[in-house]
PDB file of C-alpha atoms in Angstrom:
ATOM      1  CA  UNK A   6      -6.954 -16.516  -8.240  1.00 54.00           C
ATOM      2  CA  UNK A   7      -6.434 -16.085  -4.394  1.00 57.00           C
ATOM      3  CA  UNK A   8     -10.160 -17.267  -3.773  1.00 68.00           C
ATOM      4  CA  UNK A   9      -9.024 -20.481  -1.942  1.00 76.00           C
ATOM      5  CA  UNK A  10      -6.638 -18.687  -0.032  1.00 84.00           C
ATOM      6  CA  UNK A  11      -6.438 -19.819   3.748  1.00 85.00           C
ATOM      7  CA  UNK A  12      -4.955 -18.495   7.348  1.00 88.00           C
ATOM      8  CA  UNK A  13      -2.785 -20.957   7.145  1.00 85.00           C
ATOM      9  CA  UNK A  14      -1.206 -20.582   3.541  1.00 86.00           C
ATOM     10  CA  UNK A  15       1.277 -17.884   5.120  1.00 85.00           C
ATOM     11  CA  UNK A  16       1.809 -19.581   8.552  1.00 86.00           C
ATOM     12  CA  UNK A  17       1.980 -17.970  11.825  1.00 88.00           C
ATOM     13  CA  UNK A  18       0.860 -14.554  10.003  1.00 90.00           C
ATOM     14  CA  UNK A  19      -2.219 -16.205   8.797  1.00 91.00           C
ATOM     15  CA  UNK A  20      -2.931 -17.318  12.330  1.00 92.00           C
ATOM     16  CA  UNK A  21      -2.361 -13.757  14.204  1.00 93.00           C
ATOM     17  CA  UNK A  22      -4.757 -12.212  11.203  1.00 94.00           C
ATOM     18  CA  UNK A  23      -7.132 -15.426  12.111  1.00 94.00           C
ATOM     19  CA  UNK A  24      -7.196 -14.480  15.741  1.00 94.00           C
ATOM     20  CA  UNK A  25      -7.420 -11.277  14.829  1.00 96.00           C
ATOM     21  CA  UNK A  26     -10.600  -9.934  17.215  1.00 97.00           C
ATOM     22  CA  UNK A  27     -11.336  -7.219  14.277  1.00 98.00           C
ATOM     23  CA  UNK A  28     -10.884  -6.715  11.151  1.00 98.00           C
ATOM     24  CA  UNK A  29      -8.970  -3.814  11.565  1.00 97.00           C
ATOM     25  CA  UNK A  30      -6.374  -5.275  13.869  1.00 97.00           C
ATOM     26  CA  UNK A  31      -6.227  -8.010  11.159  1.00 96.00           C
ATOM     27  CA  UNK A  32      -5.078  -5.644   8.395  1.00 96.00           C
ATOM     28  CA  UNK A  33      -3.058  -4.141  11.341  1.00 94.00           C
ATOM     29  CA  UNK A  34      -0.774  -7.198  11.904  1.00 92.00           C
ATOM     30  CA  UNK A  35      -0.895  -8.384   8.520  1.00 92.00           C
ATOM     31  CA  UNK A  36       0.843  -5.297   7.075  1.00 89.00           C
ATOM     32  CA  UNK A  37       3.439  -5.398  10.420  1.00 86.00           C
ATOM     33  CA  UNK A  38       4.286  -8.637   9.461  1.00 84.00           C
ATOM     34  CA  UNK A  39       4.192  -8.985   5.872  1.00 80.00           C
ATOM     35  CA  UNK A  40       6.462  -5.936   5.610  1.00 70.00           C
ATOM     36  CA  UNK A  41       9.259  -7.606   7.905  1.00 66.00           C
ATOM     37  CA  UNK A  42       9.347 -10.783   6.098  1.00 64.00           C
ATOM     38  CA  UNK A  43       8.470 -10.544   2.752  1.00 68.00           C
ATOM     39  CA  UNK A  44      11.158  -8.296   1.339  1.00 64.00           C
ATOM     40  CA  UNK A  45      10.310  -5.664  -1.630  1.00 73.00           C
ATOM     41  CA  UNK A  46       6.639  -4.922  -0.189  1.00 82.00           C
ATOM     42  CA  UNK A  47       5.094  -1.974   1.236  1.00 84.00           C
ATOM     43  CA  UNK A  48       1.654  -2.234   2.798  1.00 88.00           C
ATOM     44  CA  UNK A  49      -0.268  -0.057   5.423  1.00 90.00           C
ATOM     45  CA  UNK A  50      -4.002   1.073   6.539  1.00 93.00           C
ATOM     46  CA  UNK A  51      -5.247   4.244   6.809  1.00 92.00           C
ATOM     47  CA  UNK A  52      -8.430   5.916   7.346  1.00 91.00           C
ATOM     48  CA  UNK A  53     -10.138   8.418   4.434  1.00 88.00           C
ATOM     49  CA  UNK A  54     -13.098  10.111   4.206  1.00 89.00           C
ATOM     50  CA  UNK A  55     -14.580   7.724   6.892  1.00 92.00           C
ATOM     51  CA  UNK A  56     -13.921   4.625   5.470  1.00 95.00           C
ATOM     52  CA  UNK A  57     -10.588   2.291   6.429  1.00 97.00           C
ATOM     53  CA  UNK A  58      -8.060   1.236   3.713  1.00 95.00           C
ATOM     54  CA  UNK A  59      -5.299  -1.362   3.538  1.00 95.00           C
ATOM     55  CA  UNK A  60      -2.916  -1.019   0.703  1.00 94.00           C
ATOM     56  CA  UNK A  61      -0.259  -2.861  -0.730  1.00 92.00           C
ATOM     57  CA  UNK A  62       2.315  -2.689  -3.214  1.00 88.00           C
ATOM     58  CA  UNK A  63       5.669  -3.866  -4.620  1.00 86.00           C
ATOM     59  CA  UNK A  64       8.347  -1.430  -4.054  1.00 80.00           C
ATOM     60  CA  UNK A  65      10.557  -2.567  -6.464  1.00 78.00           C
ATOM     61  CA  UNK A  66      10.249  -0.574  -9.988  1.00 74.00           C
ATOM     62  CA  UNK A  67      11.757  -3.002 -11.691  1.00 75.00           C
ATOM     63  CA  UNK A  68       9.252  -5.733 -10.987  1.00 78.00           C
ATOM     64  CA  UNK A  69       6.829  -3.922 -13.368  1.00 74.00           C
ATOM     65  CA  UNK A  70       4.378  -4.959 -14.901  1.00 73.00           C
ATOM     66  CA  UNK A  71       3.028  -6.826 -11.565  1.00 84.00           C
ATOM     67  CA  UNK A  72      -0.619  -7.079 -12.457  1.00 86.00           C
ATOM     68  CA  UNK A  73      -0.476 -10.805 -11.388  1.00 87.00           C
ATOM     69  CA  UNK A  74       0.787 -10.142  -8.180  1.00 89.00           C
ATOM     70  CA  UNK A  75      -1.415  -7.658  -7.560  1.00 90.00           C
ATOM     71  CA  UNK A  76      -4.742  -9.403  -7.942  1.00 91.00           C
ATOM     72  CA  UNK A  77      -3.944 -11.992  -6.497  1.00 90.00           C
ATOM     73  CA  UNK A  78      -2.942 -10.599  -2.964  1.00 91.00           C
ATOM     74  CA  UNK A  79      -5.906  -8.248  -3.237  1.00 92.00           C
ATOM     75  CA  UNK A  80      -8.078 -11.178  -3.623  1.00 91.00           C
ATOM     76  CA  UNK A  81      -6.719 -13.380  -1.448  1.00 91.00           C
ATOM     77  CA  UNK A  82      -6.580 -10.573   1.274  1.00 93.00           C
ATOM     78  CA  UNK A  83     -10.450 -10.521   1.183  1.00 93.00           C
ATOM     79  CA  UNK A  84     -10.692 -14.368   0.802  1.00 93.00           C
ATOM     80  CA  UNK A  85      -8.753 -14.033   4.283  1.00 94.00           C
ATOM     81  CA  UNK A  86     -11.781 -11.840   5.830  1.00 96.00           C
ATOM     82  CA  UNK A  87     -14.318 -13.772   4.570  1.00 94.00           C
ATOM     83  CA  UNK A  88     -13.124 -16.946   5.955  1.00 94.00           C
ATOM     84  CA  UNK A  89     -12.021 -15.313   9.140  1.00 95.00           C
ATOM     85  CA  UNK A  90     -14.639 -12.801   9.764  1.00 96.00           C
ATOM     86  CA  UNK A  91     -17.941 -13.154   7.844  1.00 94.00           C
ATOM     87  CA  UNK A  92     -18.734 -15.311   4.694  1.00 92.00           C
ATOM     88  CA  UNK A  93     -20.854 -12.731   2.643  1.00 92.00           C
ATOM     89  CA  UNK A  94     -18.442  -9.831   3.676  1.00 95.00           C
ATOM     90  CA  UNK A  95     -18.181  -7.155   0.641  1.00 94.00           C
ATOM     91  CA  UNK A  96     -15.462  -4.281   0.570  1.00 96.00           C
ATOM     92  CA  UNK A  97     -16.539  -0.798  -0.719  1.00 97.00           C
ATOM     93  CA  UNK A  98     -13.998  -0.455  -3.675  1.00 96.00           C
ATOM     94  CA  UNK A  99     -11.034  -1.663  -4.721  1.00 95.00           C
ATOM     95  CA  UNK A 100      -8.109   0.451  -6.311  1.00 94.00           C
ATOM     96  CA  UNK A 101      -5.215  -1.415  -8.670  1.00 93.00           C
ATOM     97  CA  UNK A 102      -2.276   0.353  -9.939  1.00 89.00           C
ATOM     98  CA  UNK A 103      -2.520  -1.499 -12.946  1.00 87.00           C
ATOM     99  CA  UNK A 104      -4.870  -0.100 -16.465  1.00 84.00           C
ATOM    100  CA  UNK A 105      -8.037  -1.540 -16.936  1.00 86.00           C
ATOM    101  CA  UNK A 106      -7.479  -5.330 -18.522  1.00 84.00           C
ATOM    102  CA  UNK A 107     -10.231  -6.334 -20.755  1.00 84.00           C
ATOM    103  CA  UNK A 108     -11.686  -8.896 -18.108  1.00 80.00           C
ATOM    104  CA  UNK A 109     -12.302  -6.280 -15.803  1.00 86.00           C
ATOM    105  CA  UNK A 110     -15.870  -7.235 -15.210  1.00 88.00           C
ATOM    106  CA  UNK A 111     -14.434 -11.039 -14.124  1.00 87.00           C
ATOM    107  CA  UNK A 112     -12.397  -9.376 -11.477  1.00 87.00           C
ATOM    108  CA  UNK A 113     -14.980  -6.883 -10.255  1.00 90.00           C
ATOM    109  CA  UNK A 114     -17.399 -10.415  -9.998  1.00 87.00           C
ATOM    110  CA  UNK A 115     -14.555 -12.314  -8.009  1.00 85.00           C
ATOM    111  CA  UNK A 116     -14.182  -9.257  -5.568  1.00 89.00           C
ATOM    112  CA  UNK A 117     -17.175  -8.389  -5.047  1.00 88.00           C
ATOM    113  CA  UNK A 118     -16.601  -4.689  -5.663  1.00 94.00           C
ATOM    114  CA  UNK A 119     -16.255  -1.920  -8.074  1.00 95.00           C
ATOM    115  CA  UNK A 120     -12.246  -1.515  -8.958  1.00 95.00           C
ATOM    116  CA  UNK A 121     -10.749   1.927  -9.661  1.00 93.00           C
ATOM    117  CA  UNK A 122      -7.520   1.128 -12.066  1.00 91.00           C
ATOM    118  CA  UNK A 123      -4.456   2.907 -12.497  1.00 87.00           C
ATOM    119  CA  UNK A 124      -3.673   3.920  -8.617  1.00 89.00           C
ATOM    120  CA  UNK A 125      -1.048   4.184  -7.081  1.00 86.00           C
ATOM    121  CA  UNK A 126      -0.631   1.753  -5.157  1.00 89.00           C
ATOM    122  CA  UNK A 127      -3.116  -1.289  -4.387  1.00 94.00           C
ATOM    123  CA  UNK A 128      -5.881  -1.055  -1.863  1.00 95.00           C
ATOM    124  CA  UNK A 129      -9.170  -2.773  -0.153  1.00 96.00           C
ATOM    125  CA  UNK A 130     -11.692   0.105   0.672  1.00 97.00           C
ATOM    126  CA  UNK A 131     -13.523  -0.848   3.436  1.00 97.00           C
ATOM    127  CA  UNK A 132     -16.549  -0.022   5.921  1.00 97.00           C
ATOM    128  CA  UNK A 133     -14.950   1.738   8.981  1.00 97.00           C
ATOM    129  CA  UNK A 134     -18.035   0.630  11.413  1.00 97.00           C
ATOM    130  CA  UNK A 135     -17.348  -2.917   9.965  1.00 97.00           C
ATOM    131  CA  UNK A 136     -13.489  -3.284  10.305  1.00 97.00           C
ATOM    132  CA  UNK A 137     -13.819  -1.804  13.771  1.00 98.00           C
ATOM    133  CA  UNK A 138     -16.749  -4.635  14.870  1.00 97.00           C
ATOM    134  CA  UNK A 139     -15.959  -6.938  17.154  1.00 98.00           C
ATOM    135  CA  UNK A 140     -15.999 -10.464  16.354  1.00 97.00           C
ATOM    136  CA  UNK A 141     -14.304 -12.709  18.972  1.00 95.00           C
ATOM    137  CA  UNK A 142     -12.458 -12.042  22.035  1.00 95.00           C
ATOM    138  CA  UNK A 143      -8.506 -11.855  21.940  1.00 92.00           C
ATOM    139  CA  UNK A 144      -6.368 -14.857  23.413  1.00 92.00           C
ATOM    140  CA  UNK A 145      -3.444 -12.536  24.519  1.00 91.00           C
ATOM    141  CA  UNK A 146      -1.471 -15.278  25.314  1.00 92.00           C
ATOM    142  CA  UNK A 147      -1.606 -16.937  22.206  1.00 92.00           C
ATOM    143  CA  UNK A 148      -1.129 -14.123  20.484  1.00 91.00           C
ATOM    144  CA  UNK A 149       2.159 -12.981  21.911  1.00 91.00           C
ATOM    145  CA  UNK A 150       3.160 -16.517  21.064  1.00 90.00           C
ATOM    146  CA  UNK A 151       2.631 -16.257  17.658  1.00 89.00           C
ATOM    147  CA  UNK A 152       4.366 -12.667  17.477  1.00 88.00           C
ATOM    148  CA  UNK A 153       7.438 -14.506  19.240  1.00 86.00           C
ATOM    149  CA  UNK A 154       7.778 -16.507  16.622  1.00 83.00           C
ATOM    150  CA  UNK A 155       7.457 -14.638  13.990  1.00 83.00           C
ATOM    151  CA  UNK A 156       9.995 -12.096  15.212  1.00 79.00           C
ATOM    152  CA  UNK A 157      12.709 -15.174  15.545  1.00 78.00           C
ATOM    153  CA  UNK A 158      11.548 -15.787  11.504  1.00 72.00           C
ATOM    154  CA  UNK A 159      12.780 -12.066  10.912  1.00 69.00           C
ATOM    155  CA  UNK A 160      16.267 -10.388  11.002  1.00 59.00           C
ATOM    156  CA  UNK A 161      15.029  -7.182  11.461  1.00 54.00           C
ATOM    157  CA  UNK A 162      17.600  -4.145  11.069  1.00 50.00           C
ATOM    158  CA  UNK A 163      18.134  -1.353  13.940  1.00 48.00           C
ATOM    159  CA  UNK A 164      15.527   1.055  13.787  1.00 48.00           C
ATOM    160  CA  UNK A 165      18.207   3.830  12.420  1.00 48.00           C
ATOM    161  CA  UNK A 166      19.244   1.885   8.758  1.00 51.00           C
ATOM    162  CA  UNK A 167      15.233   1.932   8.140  1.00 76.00           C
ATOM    163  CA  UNK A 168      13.886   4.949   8.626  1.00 87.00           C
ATOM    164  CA  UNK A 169      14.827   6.019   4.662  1.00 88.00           C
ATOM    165  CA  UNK A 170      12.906   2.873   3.710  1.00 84.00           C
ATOM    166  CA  UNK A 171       9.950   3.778   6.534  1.00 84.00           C
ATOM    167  CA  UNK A 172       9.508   7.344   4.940  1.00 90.00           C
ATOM    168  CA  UNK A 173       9.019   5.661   1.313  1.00 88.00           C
ATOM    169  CA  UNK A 174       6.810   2.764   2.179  1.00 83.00           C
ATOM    170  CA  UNK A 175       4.390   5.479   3.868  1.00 86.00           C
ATOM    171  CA  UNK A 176       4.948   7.846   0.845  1.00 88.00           C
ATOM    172  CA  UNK A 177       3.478   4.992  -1.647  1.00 85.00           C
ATOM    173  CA  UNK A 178       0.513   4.333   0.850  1.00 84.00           C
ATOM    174  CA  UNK A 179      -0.450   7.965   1.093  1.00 85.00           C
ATOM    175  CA  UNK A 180       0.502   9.119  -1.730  1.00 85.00           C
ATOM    176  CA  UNK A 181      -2.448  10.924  -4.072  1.00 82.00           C
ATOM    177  CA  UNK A 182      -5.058  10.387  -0.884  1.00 80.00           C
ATOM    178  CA  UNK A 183      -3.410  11.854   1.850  1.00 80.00           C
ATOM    179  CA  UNK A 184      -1.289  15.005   2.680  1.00 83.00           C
ATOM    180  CA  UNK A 185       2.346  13.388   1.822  1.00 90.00           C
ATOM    181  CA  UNK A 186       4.611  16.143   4.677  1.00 92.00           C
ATOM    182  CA  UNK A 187       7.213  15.984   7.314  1.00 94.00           C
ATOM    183  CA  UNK A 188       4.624  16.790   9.895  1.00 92.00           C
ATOM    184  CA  UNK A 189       2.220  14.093   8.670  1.00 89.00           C
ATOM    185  CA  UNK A 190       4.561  11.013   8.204  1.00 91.00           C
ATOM    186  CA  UNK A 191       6.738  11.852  11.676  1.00 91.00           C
ATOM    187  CA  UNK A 192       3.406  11.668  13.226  1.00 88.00           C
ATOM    188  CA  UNK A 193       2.908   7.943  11.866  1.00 84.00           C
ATOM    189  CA  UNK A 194       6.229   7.841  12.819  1.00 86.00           C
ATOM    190  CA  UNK A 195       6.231   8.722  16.661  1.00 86.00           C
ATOM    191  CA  UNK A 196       9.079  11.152  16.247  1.00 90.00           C
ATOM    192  CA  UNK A 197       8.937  15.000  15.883  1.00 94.00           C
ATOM    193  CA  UNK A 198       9.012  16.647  12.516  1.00 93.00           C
ATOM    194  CA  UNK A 199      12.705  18.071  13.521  1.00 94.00           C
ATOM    195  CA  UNK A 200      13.844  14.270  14.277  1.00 94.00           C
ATOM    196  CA  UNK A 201      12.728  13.097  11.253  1.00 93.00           C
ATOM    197  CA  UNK A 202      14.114  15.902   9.151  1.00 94.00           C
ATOM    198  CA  UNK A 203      17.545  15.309  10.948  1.00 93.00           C
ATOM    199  CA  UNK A 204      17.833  11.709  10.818  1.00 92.00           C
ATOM    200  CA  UNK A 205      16.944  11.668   6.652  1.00 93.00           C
ATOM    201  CA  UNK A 206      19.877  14.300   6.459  1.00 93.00           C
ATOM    202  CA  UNK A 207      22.090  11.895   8.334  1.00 90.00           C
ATOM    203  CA  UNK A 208      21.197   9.817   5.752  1.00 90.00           C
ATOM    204  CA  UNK A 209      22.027  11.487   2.853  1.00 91.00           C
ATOM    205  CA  UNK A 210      18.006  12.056   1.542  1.00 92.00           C
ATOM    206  CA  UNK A 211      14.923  14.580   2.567  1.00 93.00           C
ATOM    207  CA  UNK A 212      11.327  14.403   2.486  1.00 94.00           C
ATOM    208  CA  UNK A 213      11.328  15.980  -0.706  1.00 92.00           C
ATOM    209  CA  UNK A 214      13.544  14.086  -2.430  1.00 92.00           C
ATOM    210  CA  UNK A 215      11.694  10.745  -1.629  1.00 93.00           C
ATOM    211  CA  UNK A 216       8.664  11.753  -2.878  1.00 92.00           C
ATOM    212  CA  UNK A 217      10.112  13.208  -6.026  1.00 92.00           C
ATOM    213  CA  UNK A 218      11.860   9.680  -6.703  1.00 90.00           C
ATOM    214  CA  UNK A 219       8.547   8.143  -6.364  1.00 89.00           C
ATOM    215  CA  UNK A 220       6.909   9.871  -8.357  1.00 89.00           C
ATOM    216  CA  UNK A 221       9.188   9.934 -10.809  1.00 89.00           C
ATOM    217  CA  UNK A 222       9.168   6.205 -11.000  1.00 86.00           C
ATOM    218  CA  UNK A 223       5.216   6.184 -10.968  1.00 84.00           C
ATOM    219  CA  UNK A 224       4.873   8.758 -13.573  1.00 85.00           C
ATOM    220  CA  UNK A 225       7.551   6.604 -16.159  1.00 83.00           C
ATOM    221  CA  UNK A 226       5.272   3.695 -15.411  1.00 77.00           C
ATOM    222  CA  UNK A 227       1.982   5.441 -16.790  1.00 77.00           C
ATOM    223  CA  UNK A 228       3.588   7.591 -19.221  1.00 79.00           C
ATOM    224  CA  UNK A 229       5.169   4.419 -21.214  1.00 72.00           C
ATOM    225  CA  UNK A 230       2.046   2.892 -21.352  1.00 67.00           C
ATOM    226  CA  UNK A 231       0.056   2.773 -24.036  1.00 58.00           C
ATOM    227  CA  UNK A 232      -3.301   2.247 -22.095  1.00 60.00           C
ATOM    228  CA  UNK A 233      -2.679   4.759 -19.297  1.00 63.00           C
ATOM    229  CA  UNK A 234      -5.318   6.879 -18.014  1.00 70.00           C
ATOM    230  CA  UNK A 235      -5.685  11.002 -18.943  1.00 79.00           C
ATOM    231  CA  UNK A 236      -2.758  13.356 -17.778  1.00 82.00           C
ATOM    232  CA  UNK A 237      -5.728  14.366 -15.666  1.00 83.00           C
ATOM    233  CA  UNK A 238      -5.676  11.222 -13.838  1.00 80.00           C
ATOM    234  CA  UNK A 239      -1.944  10.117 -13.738  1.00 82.00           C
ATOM    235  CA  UNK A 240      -1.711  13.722 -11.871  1.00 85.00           C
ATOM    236  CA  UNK A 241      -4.259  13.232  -9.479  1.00 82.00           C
ATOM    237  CA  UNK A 242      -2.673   9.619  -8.410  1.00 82.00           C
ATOM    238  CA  UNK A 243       1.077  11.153  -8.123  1.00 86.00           C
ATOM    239  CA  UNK A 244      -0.607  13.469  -6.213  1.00 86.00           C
ATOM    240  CA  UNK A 245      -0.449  16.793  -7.917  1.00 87.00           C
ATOM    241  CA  UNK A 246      -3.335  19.342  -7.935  1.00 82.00           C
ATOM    242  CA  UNK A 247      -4.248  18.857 -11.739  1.00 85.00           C
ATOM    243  CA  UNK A 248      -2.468  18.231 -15.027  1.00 84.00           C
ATOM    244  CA  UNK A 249      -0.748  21.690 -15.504  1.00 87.00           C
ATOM    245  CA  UNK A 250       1.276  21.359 -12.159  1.00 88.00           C
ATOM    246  CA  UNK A 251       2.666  17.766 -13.631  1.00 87.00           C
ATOM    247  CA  UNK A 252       3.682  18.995 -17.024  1.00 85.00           C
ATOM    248  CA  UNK A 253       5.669  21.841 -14.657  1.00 88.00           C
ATOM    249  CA  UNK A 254       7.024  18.643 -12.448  1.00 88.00           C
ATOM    250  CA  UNK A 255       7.715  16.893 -15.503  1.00 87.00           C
ATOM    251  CA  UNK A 256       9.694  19.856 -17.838  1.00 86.00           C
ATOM    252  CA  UNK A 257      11.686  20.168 -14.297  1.00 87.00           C
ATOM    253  CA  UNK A 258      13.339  16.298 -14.485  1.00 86.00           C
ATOM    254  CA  UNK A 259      13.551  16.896 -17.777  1.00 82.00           C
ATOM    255  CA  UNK A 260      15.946  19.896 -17.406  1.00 79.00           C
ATOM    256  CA  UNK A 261      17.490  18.056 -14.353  1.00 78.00           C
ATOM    257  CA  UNK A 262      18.738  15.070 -16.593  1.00 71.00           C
ATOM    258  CA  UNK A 263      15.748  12.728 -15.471  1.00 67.00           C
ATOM    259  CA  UNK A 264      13.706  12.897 -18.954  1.00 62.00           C
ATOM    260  CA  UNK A 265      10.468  10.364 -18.883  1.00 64.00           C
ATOM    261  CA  UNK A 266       8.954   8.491 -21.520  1.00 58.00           C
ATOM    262  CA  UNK A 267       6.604  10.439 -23.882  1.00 57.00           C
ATOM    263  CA  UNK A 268       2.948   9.435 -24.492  1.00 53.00           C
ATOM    264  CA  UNK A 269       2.672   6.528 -27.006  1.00 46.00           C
TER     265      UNK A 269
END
């Protein structure tokens, strides 16, 4: 399950994370790249409460449940560092948007770490002192190479039809463990909190909207499942301050036409 993953299983994206001279600038380039060519995916790092965090997830709601998927990119992603950066390498934690499976000790054994279940989105926890440690010098030539030729492997769209799809790929990284606003994500962004208000208006959406729709879609995920974690919990991960504030958030789609399934 992803532990024999190698570099070279996803080509020329493999390599850059390979050459990578950190493992920061690994996850870095991995979630540039992966993003552009594998369609449907959202992934991104971040740094929180002094550690550093990649996470990935489908973006698709329809593709649910993706438990499969899941583990295995989380697993191979660390089967990547450890063949790339140091054998006996061990993350901090690992988060899974999926419940709790009744194996769970086989996958905490095959990462290495202890999992938190039921997140919103998928993510490697990892040392910050570690991921920022040097471990080979950069061939800058080489690299640019690579980056060529991976940007004549994508068809990327003008910056302008993406932005919508920008703002909602950060808002299911972020979302639940960091501050989810206009003056936050424009900053990831490299635009000013005015531009990015404008150009979502241009485009028929706001900030508020986006997030709503996601959590929304998170919420009828955990809600229809029979194994899902306390109202305590599902609110905390959508991001909401405790339990009362999502039965207020979820009375409000209600009345609004956007009813959710009740707990089984």
């Amino acid at each position: 399950m992803g532990t024999g993953f190698k570099p070279a299983d996803i080509g020329p994206i493999g390599m850059l994370f390979a050459l990578s001279p950190t493992i920061r600038s690994a996850f870095e380039r991995l979630s540039k790249y992966v993003n552009a060519v594998q369609g449907a995916t959202s992934s991104g790092v971040f740094e929180e409460n002094g550690d550093f965090v990649w996470s990935y997830r489908i973006v698709d709601p329809s593709m649910w449940p993706r438990r499969q998927d899941s583990e295995f990119t989380i697993a191979a992603s660390c089967q990547l560092v450890r063949s790339c950066f140091r054998r006996g390498w061990r993350p901090i934690e690992m988060q899974l948007e999926h419940h709790a499976p009744r194996d769970a000790g086989v996958l905490e054994r095959i990462y290495g770490a202890p999992i938190l279940f039921g997140q919103s989105s998928n993510r490697i926890v990892m040392n910050k002192a570690e991921a920022d440690r040097v471990h080979r010098a950069e061939d800058k030539s080489l690299i640019e190479i690579l980056e060529r030729h991976i940007g004549d492997l994508v068809n990327e769209p003008a910056a302008g039809d993406i932005l919508k799809e920008k703002v909602q790929a950060l808002i299911s990284i972020y979302l639940g463990r960091k501050p989810v606003t206009v003056a936050t994500l424009a900053a990831e962004l490299k635009m000013s909190p005015r531009s990015l208000q404008r150009r979502l208006s241009e485009e028929g959406v706001s900030l508020r909207d986006l997030v709503r729709q996601h959590r929304q879609t998170l919420a009828a995920h955990y809600l229809g499942d029979r194994h899902a974690a306390p109202m305590s919990e599902i609110a905390r991960v959508l991001g909401y301050a405790d339990n009362t504030v999502l039965w207020r958030a979820l009375r409000s789609w209600e009345k609004k036409g956007s009813p959710l399934p009740s707990r089984r």
